[in-house]
Coordinates of C-alpha atoms in Angstrom, one line a residue:
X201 CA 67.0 34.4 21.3
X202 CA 63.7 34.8 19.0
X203 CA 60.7 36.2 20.0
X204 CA 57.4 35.9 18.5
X205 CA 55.9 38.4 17.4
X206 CA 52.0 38.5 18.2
X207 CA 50.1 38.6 15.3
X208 CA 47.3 40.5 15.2
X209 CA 43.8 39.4 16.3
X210 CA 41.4 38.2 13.2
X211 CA 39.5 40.5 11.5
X212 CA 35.6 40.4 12.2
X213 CA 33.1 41.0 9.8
X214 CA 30.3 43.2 10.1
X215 CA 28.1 40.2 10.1
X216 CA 30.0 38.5 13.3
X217 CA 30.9 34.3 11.8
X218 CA 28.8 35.2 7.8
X219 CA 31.6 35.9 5.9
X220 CA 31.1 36.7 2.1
X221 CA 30.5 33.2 0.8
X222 CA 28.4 32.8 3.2
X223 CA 26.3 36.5 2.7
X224 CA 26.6 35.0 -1.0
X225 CA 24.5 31.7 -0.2
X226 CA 22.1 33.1 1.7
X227 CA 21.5 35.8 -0.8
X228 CA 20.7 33.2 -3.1
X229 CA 18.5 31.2 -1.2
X230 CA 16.5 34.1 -0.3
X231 CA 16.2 35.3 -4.1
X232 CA 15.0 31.6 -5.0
X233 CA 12.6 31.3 -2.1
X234 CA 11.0 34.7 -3.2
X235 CA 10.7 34.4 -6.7
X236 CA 8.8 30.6 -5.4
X237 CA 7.0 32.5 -3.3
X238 CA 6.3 35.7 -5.9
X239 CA 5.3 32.6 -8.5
X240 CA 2.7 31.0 -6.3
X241 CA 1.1 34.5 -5.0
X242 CA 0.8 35.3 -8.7
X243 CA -0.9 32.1 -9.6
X244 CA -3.0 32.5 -6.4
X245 CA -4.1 35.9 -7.5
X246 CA -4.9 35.2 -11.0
X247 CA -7.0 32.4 -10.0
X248 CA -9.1 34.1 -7.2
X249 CA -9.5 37.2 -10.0
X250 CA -11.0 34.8 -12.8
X251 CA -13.1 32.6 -10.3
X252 CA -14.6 35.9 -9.3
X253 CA -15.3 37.4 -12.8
X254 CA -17.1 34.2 -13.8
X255 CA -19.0 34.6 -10.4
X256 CA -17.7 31.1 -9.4
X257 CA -17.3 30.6 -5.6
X258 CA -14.7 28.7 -3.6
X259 CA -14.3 27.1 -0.6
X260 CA -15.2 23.6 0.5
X261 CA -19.2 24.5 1.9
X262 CA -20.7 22.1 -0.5
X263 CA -19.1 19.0 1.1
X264 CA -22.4 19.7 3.2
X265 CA -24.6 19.5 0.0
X266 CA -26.7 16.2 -0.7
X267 CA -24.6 14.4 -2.9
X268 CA -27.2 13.1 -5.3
X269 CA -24.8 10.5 -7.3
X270 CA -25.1 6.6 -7.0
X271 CA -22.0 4.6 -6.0
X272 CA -22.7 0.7 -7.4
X273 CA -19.7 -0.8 -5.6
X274 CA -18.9 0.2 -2.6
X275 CA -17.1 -0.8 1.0
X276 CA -19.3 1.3 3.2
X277 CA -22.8 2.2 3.1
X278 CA -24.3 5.0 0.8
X279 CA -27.0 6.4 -0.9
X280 CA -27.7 9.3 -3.1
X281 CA -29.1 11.7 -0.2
X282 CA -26.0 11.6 1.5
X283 CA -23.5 14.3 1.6
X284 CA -20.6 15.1 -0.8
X285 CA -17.9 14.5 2.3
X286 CA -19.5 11.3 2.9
X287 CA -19.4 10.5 -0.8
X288 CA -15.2 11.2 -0.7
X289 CA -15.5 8.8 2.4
X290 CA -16.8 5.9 0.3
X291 CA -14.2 6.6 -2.3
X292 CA -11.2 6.8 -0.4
X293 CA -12.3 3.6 1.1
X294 CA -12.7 2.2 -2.4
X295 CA -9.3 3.8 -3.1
X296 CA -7.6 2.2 0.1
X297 CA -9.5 -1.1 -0.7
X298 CA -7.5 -1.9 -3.8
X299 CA -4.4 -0.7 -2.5
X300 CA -4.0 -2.7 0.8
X301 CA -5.1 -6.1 -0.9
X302 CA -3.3 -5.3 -4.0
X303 CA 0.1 -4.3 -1.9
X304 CA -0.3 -8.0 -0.2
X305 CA -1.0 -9.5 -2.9
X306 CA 1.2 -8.2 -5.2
X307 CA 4.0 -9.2 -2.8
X308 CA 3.2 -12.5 -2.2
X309 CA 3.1 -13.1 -6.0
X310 CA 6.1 -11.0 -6.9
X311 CA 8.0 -12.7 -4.5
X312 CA 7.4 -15.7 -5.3
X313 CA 8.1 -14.9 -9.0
X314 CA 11.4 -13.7 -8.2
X315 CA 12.2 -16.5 -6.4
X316 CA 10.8 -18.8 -9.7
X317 CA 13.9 -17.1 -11.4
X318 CA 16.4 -18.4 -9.4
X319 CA 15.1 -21.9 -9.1
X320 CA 17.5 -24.5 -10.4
X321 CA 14.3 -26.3 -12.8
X322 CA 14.7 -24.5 -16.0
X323 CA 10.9 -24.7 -17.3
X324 CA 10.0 -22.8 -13.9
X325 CA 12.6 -20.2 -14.2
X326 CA 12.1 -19.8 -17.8
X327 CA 8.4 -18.8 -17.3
X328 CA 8.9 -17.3 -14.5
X329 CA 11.4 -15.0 -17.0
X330 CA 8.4 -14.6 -19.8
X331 CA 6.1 -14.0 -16.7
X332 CA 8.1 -11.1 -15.5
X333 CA 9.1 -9.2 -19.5
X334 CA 5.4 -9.6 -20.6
X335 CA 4.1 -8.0 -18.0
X336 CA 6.2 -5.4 -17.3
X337 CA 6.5 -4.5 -21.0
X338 CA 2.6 -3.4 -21.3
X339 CA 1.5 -0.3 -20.3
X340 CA -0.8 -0.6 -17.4
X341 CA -3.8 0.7 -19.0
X342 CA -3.9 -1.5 -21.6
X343 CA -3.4 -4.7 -19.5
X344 CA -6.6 -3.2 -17.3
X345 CA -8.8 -3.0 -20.4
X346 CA -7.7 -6.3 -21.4
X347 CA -8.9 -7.7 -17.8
X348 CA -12.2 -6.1 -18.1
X349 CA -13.3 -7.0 -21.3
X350 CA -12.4 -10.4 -20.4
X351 CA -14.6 -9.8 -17.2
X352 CA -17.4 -8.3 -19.7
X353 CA -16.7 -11.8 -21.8
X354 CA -17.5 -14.1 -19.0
X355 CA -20.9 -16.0 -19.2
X356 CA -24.2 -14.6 -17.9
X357 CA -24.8 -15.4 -13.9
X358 CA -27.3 -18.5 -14.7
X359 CA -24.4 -20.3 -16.6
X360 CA -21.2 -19.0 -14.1
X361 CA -18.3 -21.0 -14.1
X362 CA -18.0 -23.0 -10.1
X363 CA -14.4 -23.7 -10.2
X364 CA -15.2 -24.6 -6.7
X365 CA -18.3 -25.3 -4.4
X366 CA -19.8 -21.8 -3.3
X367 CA -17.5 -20.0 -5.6
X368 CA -19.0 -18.4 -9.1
X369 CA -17.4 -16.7 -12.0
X370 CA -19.4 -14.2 -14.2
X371 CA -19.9 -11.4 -15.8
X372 CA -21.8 -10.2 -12.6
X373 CA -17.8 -10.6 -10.6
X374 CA -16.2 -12.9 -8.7
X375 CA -19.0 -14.5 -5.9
X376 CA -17.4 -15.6 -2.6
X377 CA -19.0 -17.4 0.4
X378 CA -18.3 -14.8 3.2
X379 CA -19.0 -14.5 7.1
X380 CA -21.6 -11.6 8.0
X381 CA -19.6 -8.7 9.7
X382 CA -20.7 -6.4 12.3
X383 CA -19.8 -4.8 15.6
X384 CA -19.6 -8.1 17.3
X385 CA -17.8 -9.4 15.4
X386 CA -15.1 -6.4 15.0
X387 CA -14.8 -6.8 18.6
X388 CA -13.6 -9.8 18.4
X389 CA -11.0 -9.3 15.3
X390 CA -9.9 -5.9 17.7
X391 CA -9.0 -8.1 20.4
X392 CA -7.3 -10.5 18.1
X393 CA -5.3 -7.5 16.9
X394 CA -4.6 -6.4 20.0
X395 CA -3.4 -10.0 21.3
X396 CA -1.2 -10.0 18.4
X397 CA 0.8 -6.7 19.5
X398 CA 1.0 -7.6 23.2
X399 CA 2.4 -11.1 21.9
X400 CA 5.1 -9.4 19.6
X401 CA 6.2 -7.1 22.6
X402 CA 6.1 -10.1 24.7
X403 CA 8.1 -11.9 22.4
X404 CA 11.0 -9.5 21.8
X405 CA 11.1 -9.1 26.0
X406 CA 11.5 -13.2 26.1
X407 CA 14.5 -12.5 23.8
X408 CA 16.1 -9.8 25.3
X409 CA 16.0 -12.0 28.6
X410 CA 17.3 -15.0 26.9
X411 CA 20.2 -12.9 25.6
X412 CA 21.2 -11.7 28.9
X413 CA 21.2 -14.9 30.6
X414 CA 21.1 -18.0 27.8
X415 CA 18.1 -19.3 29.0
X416 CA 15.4 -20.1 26.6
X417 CA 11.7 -19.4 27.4
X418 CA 9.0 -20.6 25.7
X419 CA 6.8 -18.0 23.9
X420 CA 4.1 -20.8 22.9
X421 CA 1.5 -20.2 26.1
X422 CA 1.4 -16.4 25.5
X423 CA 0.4 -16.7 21.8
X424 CA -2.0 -19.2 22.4
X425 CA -3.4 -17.3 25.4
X426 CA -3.4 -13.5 23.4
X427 CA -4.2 -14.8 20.1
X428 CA -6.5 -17.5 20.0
X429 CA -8.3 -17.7 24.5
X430 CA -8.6 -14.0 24.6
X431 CA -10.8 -13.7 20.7
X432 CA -12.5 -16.7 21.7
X433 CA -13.4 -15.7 25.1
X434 CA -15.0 -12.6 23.4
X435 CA -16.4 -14.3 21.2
X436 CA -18.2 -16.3 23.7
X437 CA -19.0 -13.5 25.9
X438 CA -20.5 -11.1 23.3
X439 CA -22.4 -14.7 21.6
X440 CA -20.8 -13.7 18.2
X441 CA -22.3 -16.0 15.2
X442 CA -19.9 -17.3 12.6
X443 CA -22.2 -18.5 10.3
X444 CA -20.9 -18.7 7.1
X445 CA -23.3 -17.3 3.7
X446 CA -23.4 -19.3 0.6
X447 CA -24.1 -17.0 -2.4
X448 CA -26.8 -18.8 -4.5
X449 CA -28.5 -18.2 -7.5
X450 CA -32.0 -16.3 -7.6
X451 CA -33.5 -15.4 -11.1
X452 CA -30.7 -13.8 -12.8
X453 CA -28.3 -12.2 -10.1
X454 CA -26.6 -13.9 -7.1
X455 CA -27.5 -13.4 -3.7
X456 CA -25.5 -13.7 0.2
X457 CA -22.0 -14.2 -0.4
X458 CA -19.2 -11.4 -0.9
X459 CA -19.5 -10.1 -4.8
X460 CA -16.1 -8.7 -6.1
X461 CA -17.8 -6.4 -9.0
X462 CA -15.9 -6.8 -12.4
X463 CA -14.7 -3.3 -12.1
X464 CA -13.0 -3.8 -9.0
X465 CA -12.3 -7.3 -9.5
X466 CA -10.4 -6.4 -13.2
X467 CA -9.0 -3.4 -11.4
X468 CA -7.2 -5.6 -8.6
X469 CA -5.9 -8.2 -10.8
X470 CA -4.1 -5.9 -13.7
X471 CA -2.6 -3.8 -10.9
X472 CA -1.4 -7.1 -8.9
X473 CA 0.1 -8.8 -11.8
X474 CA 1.3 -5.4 -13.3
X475 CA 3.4 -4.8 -10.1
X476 CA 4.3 -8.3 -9.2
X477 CA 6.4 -8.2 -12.3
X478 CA 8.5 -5.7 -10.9
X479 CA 8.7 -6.6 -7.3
X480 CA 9.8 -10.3 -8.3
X481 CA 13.1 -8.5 -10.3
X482 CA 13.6 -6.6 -7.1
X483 CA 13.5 -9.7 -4.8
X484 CA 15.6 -11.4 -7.7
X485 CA 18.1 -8.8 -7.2
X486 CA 17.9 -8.5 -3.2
X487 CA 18.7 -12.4 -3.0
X488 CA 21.9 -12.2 -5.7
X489 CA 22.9 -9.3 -3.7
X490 CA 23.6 -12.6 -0.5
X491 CA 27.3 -12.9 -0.6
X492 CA 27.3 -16.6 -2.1
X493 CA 29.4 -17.6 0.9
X494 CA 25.9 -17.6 2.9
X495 CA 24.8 -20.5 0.9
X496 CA 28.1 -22.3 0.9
X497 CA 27.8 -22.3 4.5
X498 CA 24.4 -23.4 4.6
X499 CA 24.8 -26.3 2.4
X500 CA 27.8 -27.3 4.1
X501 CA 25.5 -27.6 7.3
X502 CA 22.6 -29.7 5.5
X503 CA 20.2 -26.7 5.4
X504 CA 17.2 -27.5 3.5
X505 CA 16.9 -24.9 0.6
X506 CA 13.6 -23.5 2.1
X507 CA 14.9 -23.3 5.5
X508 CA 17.7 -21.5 3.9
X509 CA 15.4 -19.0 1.8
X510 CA 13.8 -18.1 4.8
X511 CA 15.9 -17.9 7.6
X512 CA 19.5 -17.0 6.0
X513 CA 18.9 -15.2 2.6
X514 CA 15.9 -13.2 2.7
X515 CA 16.4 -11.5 6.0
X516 CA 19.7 -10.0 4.4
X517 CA 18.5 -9.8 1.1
X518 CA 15.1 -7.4 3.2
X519 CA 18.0 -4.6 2.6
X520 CA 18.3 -4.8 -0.7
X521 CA 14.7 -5.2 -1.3
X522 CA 13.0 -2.8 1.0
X523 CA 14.3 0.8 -0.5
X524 CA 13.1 0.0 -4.0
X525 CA 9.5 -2.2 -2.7
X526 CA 8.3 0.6 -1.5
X527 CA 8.3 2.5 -4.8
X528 CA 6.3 0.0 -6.0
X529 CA 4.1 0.9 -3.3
X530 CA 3.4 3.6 -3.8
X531 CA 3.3 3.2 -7.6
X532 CA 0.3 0.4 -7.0
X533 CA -1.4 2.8 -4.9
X534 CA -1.5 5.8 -7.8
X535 CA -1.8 3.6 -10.3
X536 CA -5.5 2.6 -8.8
X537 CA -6.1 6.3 -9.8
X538 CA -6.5 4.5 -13.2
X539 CA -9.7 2.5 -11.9
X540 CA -11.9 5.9 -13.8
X541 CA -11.1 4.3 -16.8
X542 CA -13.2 1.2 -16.6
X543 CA -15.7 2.8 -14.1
X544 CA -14.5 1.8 -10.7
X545 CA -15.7 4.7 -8.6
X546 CA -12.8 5.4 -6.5
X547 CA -11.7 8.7 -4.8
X548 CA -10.8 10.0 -8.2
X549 CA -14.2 9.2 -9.6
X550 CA -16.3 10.5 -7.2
X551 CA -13.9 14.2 -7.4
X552 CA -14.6 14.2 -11.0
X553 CA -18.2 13.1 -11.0
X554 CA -18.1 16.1 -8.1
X555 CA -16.6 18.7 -10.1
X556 CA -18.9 17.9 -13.2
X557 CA -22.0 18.3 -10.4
X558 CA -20.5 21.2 -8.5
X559 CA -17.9 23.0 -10.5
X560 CA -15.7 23.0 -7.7
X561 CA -12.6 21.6 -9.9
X562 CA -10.1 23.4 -7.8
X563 CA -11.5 21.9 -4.5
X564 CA -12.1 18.7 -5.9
X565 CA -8.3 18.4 -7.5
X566 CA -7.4 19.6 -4.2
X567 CA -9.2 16.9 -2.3
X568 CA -8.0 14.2 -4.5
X569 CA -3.7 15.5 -4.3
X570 CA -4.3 15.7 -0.4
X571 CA -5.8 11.8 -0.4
X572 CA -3.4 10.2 -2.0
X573 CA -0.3 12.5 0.0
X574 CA -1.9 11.3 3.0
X575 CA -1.8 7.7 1.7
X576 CA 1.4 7.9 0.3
X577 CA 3.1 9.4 3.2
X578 CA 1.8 7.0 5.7
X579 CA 3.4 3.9 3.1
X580 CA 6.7 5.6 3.0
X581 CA 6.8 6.4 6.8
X582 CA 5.3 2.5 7.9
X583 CA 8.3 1.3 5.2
X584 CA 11.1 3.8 6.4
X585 CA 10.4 2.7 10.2
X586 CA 10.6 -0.6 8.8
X587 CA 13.8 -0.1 6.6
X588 CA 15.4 1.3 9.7
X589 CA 14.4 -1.7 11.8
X590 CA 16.1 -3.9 9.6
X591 CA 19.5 -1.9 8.6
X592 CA 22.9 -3.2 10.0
X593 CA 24.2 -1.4 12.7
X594 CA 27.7 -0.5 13.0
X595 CA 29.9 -1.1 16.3

């Protein structure tokens, strides 16, 4: 007959569970995070020591100041006497004015590029394929100098090209009829938002019934009753005119009408066609990535190939596709940082036109990193919540 022997209880150390890999690691990550920190009080120091001996002040008090620089193109309303903060204003919305339209159309165009280069007619993939290498294989800057002094080319506004009635191309930009907005009428296009998101969360609780019990209900009444009664109701109540203005021609410049400028209007173009390039190779990819068994199946049930596109491969391929789209996202959305060059005055434009005024570089810098963080951010949040809506769930 054996008996164990008790063995002895575990030695302890000093530190209770931190053993001495673990005393190791942290000592490590405390050294690095010190010397980052030692690093950036340096740099801090240093700065705040030469601002002072050249008797340069800091601090973000002459956001207050009268701003006393003209802004030719711009989304909201401004004039020199206004302030420097209202001045970033204006540019950001500049700044956010060619990203959203660019992002959207940029994707439109890039997917339907992609798609191009996996149709089964040769001469549409094939330039679709010369669409997508030219484009990408320029460097950005170049292709937005080559838009503007093709812009700078156009004839004078008296002989604008009218590729269609109310529409003029000149030197002056790109002259659109447009529909007069004001608070009325953003009234009305809030409550058309809002019907919209009362429809989709109405729409997912139709579905979650159906799937409970198998029967279908029709989601038809409560989209025409949010999205198109409750605007117009508004619109009826509040007496909303939607008149639309015809730019014509008076002496030698173009009045009523929405005028893209050829800054902006070059601007928006290079960076659409720039990224387009690469988001139609990504949506090339994302549909390959579509086990080829999908379209077997879908052929075998008589599927028209557009049915097929839009209900059976792109929502799978949307996993592929997302991750890397919203790179170019964000790339579209720094790359408008580039709009100085042709003298766009976006967020960037108006810090450096601030600085040169000012001498506030180290505010202005500051200003301009923290715009386009905040931007950028919100993209990759929007697309991560949207990535994560999508993703395959496991049982």
């Amino acid at each position: 007959m054996t008996t164990d022997t008790p063995r002895p209880p575990p030695r302890r150390s000093l530190f209770g569970a931190w053993g001495p890999r673990e005393l190791k690691d942290l000592f490590w990550q405390v050294l690095v995070v010190g010397i980052a920190v030692g690093v950036v009080a340096f740099l801090w120091s240093n700065t705040v020591t030469n601002l002072s001996a050249r008797r340069i002040t800091t601090g973000f008090a002459f956001l207050g100041r009268e701003a006393g620089m003209p802004i030719a193109d711009s989304l909201l309303a401004y004039s020199p006497r206004d302030t420097y903060l209202w001045a970033f204003v204006v540019g950001i919305a500049n700044t956010l004015r060619v990203a959203v339209i660019g992002i959207v159309l940029a994707t439109i165009l890039g997917t339907l590029v992609g798609i191009s280069r996996l149709s089964a007619n040769w001469l549409l993939s094939r330039l679709a394929a010369v669409y997508v290498e030219t484009l990408r294989d320029i460097p950005l800057l170049l292709q937005l100098l080559f838009w503007y002094v093709l812009m700078q080319a156009l004839p004078a506004a008296r002989a604008a090209w009218r590729p269609v009635e109310g529409v003029f191309l000149s030197n002056r930009g790109l002259i659109l009829p447009a529909i007069p907005f004001g608070p009325p009428q953003l009234w009305v296009l809030g409550t058309a938002a809002f019907g919209l998101v009362a429809f989709y969360v109405i729409r997912r609780w139709l579905i979650a019934q159906q799937m409970r019990d198998g029967r279908p209900r029709p989601a038809w009444p409560f989209a025409l009753g949010l999205v198109v009664a409750l605007p117009a109701a508004v619109s009826l109540v509040l007496g909303v005119s939607w008149t639309i203005e015809w730019p014509e021609l008076r002496g030698f410049n173009f009045v009523g009408g929405l005028t893209l400028a050829p800054e902006y209007f070059a601007l928006l173009i290079a960076l659409v066609t720039y990224t387009s390039a690469f988001i139609a190779e990504i949506v090339r990819s994302g549909i390959q990535s579509v086990p080829r068994g999908q379209w077997d199946a879908a052929n075998a049930l008589g599927l028209r190939r557009s049915f097929m596109l839009r209900q059976i491969i792109l929502p799978q391929a949307l996993r592929v596709i997302v991750p890397p789209m919203t790179s170019q996202y964000l790339n579209l959305t720094k790359n408008s940082s580039l709009a100085v060059a042709i003298g766009y005055q976006d967020v960037v434009s108006v810090a450096n036109t601030t600085l040169n005024q000012t001498g506030q570089a180290i505010e202005a810098i500051a200003l301009i990193m923290a715009v386009f963080l905040t931007i950028s951010l919100s993209i990759s949040f929007f697309m991560n919540w949207f990535n994560a809506r999508i993703a395959l769930v496991e049982r």
